[in-house]
């Protein structure tokens, strides 16, 4: 998506360790008109799919996913991260390795909000190694729900998450795929 690529090119900051900061328009301060356009693009890409729920993971996915849920006219459910094992049996629970924080979280969704009747669109801000997405897919599978598609704002194409998820046969729509980025020159190359 050209609008997003241009914005990443202009305001994205490349940090050591293959980290791309998009804090000024997605991850901390949010550019709502931009994200509204992204939501419309996902609506177009997933047209005709019987999506009745949007699922994301806290924290930075929630803002984007909320606008997507509004675009689709369906509820948003966000998986919660918790540092302690939750013994409440009314939750689906899985584990996720965090790329940015280098630790393992328990991630939960209440059984009240995800069931076998649900047709889910998964939304997240970033796709790197795919750990966060695999956790969300696990939660959907534990609920017996159906994944209708996955929407990612920024995929880092040089890490293996995208390949892993596409190999599983999911419709994965990343609005910007970064093929390479250079912290020294600031150059970012997108896949088309
Ligand atoms: P994965 O689980 O695919 O390795 O990483 C996805 C998660 O890690 C995302 O939810 C995002 O929060 C975070 N993440 C991974 N790489 C980056 C990055 O380059 N920049 C930012 N801002 N977050 C990232």
CSV table of C-alpha atoms and ligand atoms in Angstrom, one decimal:
chain,number,residue,atom,x,y,z
A,1,UNK,CA,0.0,0.0,0.0
A,2,UNK,CA,1.7,3.1,-1.3
A,3,UNK,CA,0.4,5.5,1.4
A,4,UNK,CA,1.9,3.3,4.1
A,5,UNK,CA,5.2,2.7,2.3
A,6,UNK,CA,5.6,6.4,1.8
A,7,UNK,CA,5.0,7.1,5.5
A,8,UNK,CA,7.4,4.4,6.6
A,9,UNK,CA,10.0,5.9,4.2
A,10,UNK,CA,9.4,9.4,5.6
A,11,UNK,CA,8.9,8.7,9.4
A,12,UNK,CA,10.1,5.2,10.1
A,13,UNK,CA,13.3,4.9,12.1
A,14,UNK,CA,15.7,2.0,11.7
A,15,UNK,CA,17.2,0.8,15.0
A,16,UNK,CA,19.9,-1.8,15.7
A,17,UNK,CA,18.8,-5.4,15.8
A,18,UNK,CA,16.5,-5.1,12.8
A,19,UNK,CA,14.0,-3.1,14.6
A,20,UNK,CA,11.9,-0.6,12.6
A,21,UNK,CA,10.3,2.1,14.8
A,22,UNK,CA,6.9,3.4,13.6
A,23,UNK,CA,6.1,5.1,16.9
A,24,UNK,CA,5.1,8.4,15.3
A,25,UNK,CA,2.2,7.1,13.3
A,26,UNK,CA,1.3,3.5,14.4
A,27,UNK,CA,2.9,2.2,17.6
A,28,UNK,CA,2.7,5.1,20.1
A,29,UNK,CA,1.2,8.1,18.4
A,30,UNK,CA,-1.4,6.9,15.9
A,31,UNK,CA,-2.3,8.6,12.6
A,32,UNK,CA,-6.0,7.8,12.6
A,33,UNK,CA,-6.8,8.8,9.0
A,34,UNK,CA,-3.9,6.7,7.7
A,35,UNK,CA,-5.1,3.7,9.7
A,36,UNK,CA,-8.6,4.2,8.5
A,37,UNK,CA,-7.2,3.9,4.9
A,38,UNK,CA,-5.4,0.7,6.0
A,39,UNK,CA,-8.7,-0.6,7.4
A,40,UNK,CA,-10.4,0.1,4.1
A,41,UNK,CA,-7.7,-1.7,2.2
A,42,UNK,CA,-8.1,-4.8,4.3
A,43,UNK,CA,-11.9,-4.5,3.8
A,44,UNK,CA,-11.2,-4.6,0.0
A,45,UNK,CA,-8.7,-7.5,0.3
A,46,UNK,CA,-10.9,-9.7,2.4
A,47,UNK,CA,-14.2,-8.8,0.6
A,48,UNK,CA,-16.7,-11.7,0.5
A,49,UNK,CA,-15.2,-13.5,3.5
A,50,UNK,CA,-17.8,-14.2,6.3
A,51,UNK,CA,-15.8,-12.3,9.0
A,52,UNK,CA,-17.7,-11.8,12.2
A,53,UNK,CA,-14.8,-11.0,14.6
A,54,UNK,CA,-11.5,-9.2,14.5
A,55,UNK,CA,-8.7,-10.7,16.8
A,56,UNK,CA,-5.5,-9.0,17.8
A,57,UNK,CA,-3.0,-9.1,20.7
A,58,UNK,CA,-2.3,-6.3,23.2
A,59,UNK,CA,-1.0,-3.7,23.2
A,60,UNK,CA,0.0,-2.1,19.9
A,61,UNK,CA,-2.4,-4.2,17.8
A,62,UNK,CA,-5.5,-2.9,19.5
A,63,UNK,CA,-5.7,0.6,18.1
A,64,UNK,CA,-5.4,-0.6,14.5
A,65,UNK,CA,-7.7,-3.6,15.0
A,66,UNK,CA,-10.3,-1.3,16.5
A,67,UNK,CA,-10.5,0.7,13.3
A,68,UNK,CA,-10.6,-2.5,11.3
A,69,UNK,CA,-13.4,-3.9,13.4
A,70,UNK,CA,-15.4,-0.7,12.8
A,71,UNK,CA,-14.8,-0.9,9.1
A,72,UNK,CA,-16.1,-4.5,9.1
A,73,UNK,CA,-18.9,-3.7,11.5
A,74,UNK,CA,-17.9,-6.6,13.9
A,75,UNK,CA,-16.5,-6.8,17.5
A,76,UNK,CA,-12.9,-6.7,18.3
A,77,UNK,CA,-11.4,-9.2,20.7
A,78,UNK,CA,-7.8,-8.7,21.9
A,79,UNK,CA,-5.7,-11.5,23.5
A,80,UNK,CA,-4.3,-10.5,26.8
A,81,UNK,CA,-0.7,-11.0,27.8
A,82,UNK,CA,-0.1,-12.1,31.4
A,83,UNK,CA,3.1,-12.8,33.2
A,84,UNK,CA,1.6,-15.5,35.5
A,85,UNK,CA,0.0,-18.7,34.5
A,86,UNK,CA,-3.8,-18.1,34.7
A,87,UNK,CA,-5.5,-21.0,36.3
A,88,UNK,CA,-8.9,-19.9,35.3
A,89,UNK,CA,-10.2,-22.7,33.1
A,90,UNK,CA,-12.5,-20.3,31.3
A,91,UNK,CA,-9.7,-19.0,29.1
A,92,UNK,CA,-7.9,-20.4,26.1
A,93,UNK,CA,-4.2,-20.0,26.9
A,94,UNK,CA,-1.0,-20.2,24.8
A,95,UNK,CA,2.6,-18.9,25.0
A,96,UNK,CA,4.2,-16.3,22.9
A,97,UNK,CA,7.9,-15.3,22.6
A,98,UNK,CA,8.1,-11.5,22.4
A,99,UNK,CA,10.5,-10.2,19.7
A,100,UNK,CA,10.7,-6.7,21.2
A,101,UNK,CA,10.9,-7.7,24.9
A,102,UNK,CA,12.7,-10.9,24.7
A,103,UNK,CA,10.6,-12.9,27.1
A,104,UNK,CA,7.8,-15.4,27.0
A,105,UNK,CA,4.2,-14.4,27.8
A,106,UNK,CA,1.1,-16.4,28.6
A,107,UNK,CA,-1.5,-15.1,26.2
A,108,UNK,CA,-5.2,-15.7,26.9
A,109,UNK,CA,-8.6,-15.1,25.5
A,110,UNK,CA,-11.8,-15.8,27.4
A,111,UNK,CA,-13.9,-18.7,26.1
A,112,UNK,CA,-16.8,-16.2,26.2
A,113,UNK,CA,-15.4,-14.2,23.3
A,114,UNK,CA,-14.2,-16.9,20.9
A,115,UNK,CA,-16.1,-20.0,19.8
A,116,UNK,CA,-16.4,-22.6,17.0
A,117,UNK,CA,-19.0,-20.4,15.3
A,118,UNK,CA,-16.5,-17.5,14.8
A,119,UNK,CA,-14.9,-16.5,11.5
A,120,UNK,CA,-11.9,-14.5,12.5
A,121,UNK,CA,-9.8,-11.8,10.8
A,122,UNK,CA,-6.5,-11.5,12.7
A,123,UNK,CA,-4.8,-8.1,12.7
A,124,UNK,CA,-1.4,-7.0,14.0
A,125,UNK,CA,1.0,-4.1,13.5
A,126,UNK,CA,4.1,-6.2,12.8
A,127,UNK,CA,5.1,-9.5,11.5
A,128,UNK,CA,8.7,-10.5,12.2
A,129,UNK,CA,9.4,-14.2,13.1
A,130,UNK,CA,5.7,-15.0,13.4
A,131,UNK,CA,5.7,-15.9,17.1
A,132,UNK,CA,2.8,-13.5,18.0
A,133,UNK,CA,0.8,-14.7,15.0
A,134,UNK,CA,1.4,-18.4,15.8
A,135,UNK,CA,0.1,-17.7,19.3
A,136,UNK,CA,-3.1,-16.1,17.9
A,137,UNK,CA,-3.6,-18.9,15.5
A,138,UNK,CA,-3.2,-21.3,18.4
A,139,UNK,CA,-5.9,-19.5,20.4
A,140,UNK,CA,-8.3,-19.6,17.4
A,141,UNK,CA,-7.6,-23.3,16.9
A,142,UNK,CA,-8.2,-24.0,20.7
A,143,UNK,CA,-11.6,-22.3,20.3
A,144,UNK,CA,-12.4,-24.3,17.1
A,145,UNK,CA,-13.0,-21.1,15.3
A,146,UNK,CA,-12.1,-20.4,11.6
A,147,UNK,CA,-9.3,-18.0,10.4
A,148,UNK,CA,-10.6,-16.1,7.4
A,149,UNK,CA,-7.5,-14.1,6.9
A,150,UNK,CA,-4.6,-12.2,8.5
A,151,UNK,CA,-3.9,-8.5,8.1
A,152,UNK,CA,-0.5,-7.1,9.0
A,153,UNK,CA,0.5,-3.5,8.8
A,154,UNK,CA,4.3,-4.0,8.4
A,155,UNK,CA,5.9,-7.3,7.6
A,156,UNK,CA,9.7,-7.6,7.8
A,157,UNK,CA,10.2,-9.8,4.8
A,158,UNK,CA,13.8,-10.6,5.7
A,159,UNK,CA,12.6,-12.5,8.8
A,160,UNK,CA,10.8,-15.8,8.4
A,161,UNK,CA,7.3,-15.2,9.8
A,162,UNK,CA,5.6,-14.4,6.5
A,163,UNK,CA,7.0,-17.5,4.8
A,164,UNK,CA,6.0,-19.7,7.8
A,165,UNK,CA,2.4,-18.4,7.8
A,166,UNK,CA,1.9,-18.4,4.1
A,167,UNK,CA,3.1,-22.0,3.9
A,168,UNK,CA,0.3,-22.9,6.2
A,169,UNK,CA,-2.1,-21.7,3.5
A,170,UNK,CA,-3.5,-18.6,5.2
A,171,UNK,CA,-4.5,-15.5,3.2
A,172,UNK,CA,-1.9,-13.1,4.7
A,173,UNK,CA,-2.2,-9.5,3.6
A,174,UNK,CA,0.7,-7.3,4.7
A,175,UNK,CA,0.2,-3.7,3.6
A,176,UNK,CA,3.9,-3.0,3.5
A,177,UNK,CA,6.6,-5.7,3.2
A,178,UNK,CA,10.1,-4.4,4.1
A,179,UNK,CA,12.7,-6.5,2.1
A,180,UNK,CA,15.7,-4.7,3.5
A,181,UNK,CA,16.6,-1.8,5.6
A,182,UNK,CA,19.9,-0.1,6.3
A,183,UNK,CA,20.4,1.6,9.7
A,184,UNK,CA,23.4,3.6,8.4
A,185,UNK,CA,21.8,5.1,5.2
A,186,UNK,CA,18.2,4.9,6.3
A,187,UNK,CA,17.4,3.2,3.0
A,188,UNK,CA,14.3,0.9,3.1
A,189,UNK,CA,13.4,-1.4,0.2
A,190,UNK,CA,9.8,-2.7,-0.2
A,191,UNK,CA,8.7,-5.9,-1.9
A,192,UNK,CA,6.0,-5.5,-4.6
B,1,LIG,P1,7.0,-11.8,15.8
B,1,LIG,O1,6.2,-12.4,16.9
B,1,LIG,O2,6.4,-11.9,14.4
B,1,LIG,O3,8.5,-12.1,15.8
B,1,LIG,O4,7.0,-10.2,16.1
B,1,LIG,C1,5.8,-9.6,16.1
B,1,LIG,C2,5.6,-8.7,17.3
B,1,LIG,O5,6.9,-8.2,17.7
B,1,LIG,C3,4.7,-7.6,16.9
B,1,LIG,O6,3.6,-7.7,17.7
B,1,LIG,C4,5.5,-6.3,17.3
B,1,LIG,O7,5.0,-5.9,18.6
B,1,LIG,C5,6.9,-6.8,17.6
B,1,LIG,N1,7.9,-6.4,16.6
B,1,LIG,C6,8.7,-7.2,15.8
B,1,LIG,N2,9.5,-6.6,15.1
B,1,LIG,C7,9.3,-5.3,15.3
B,1,LIG,C8,9.9,-4.1,14.7
B,1,LIG,O8,10.8,-4.1,13.9
B,1,LIG,N3,9.4,-2.9,15.2
B,1,LIG,C9,8.4,-2.9,16.1
B,1,LIG,N4,8.0,-1.7,16.4
B,1,LIG,N5,7.8,-4.0,16.6
B,1,LIG,C10,8.3,-5.2,16.2
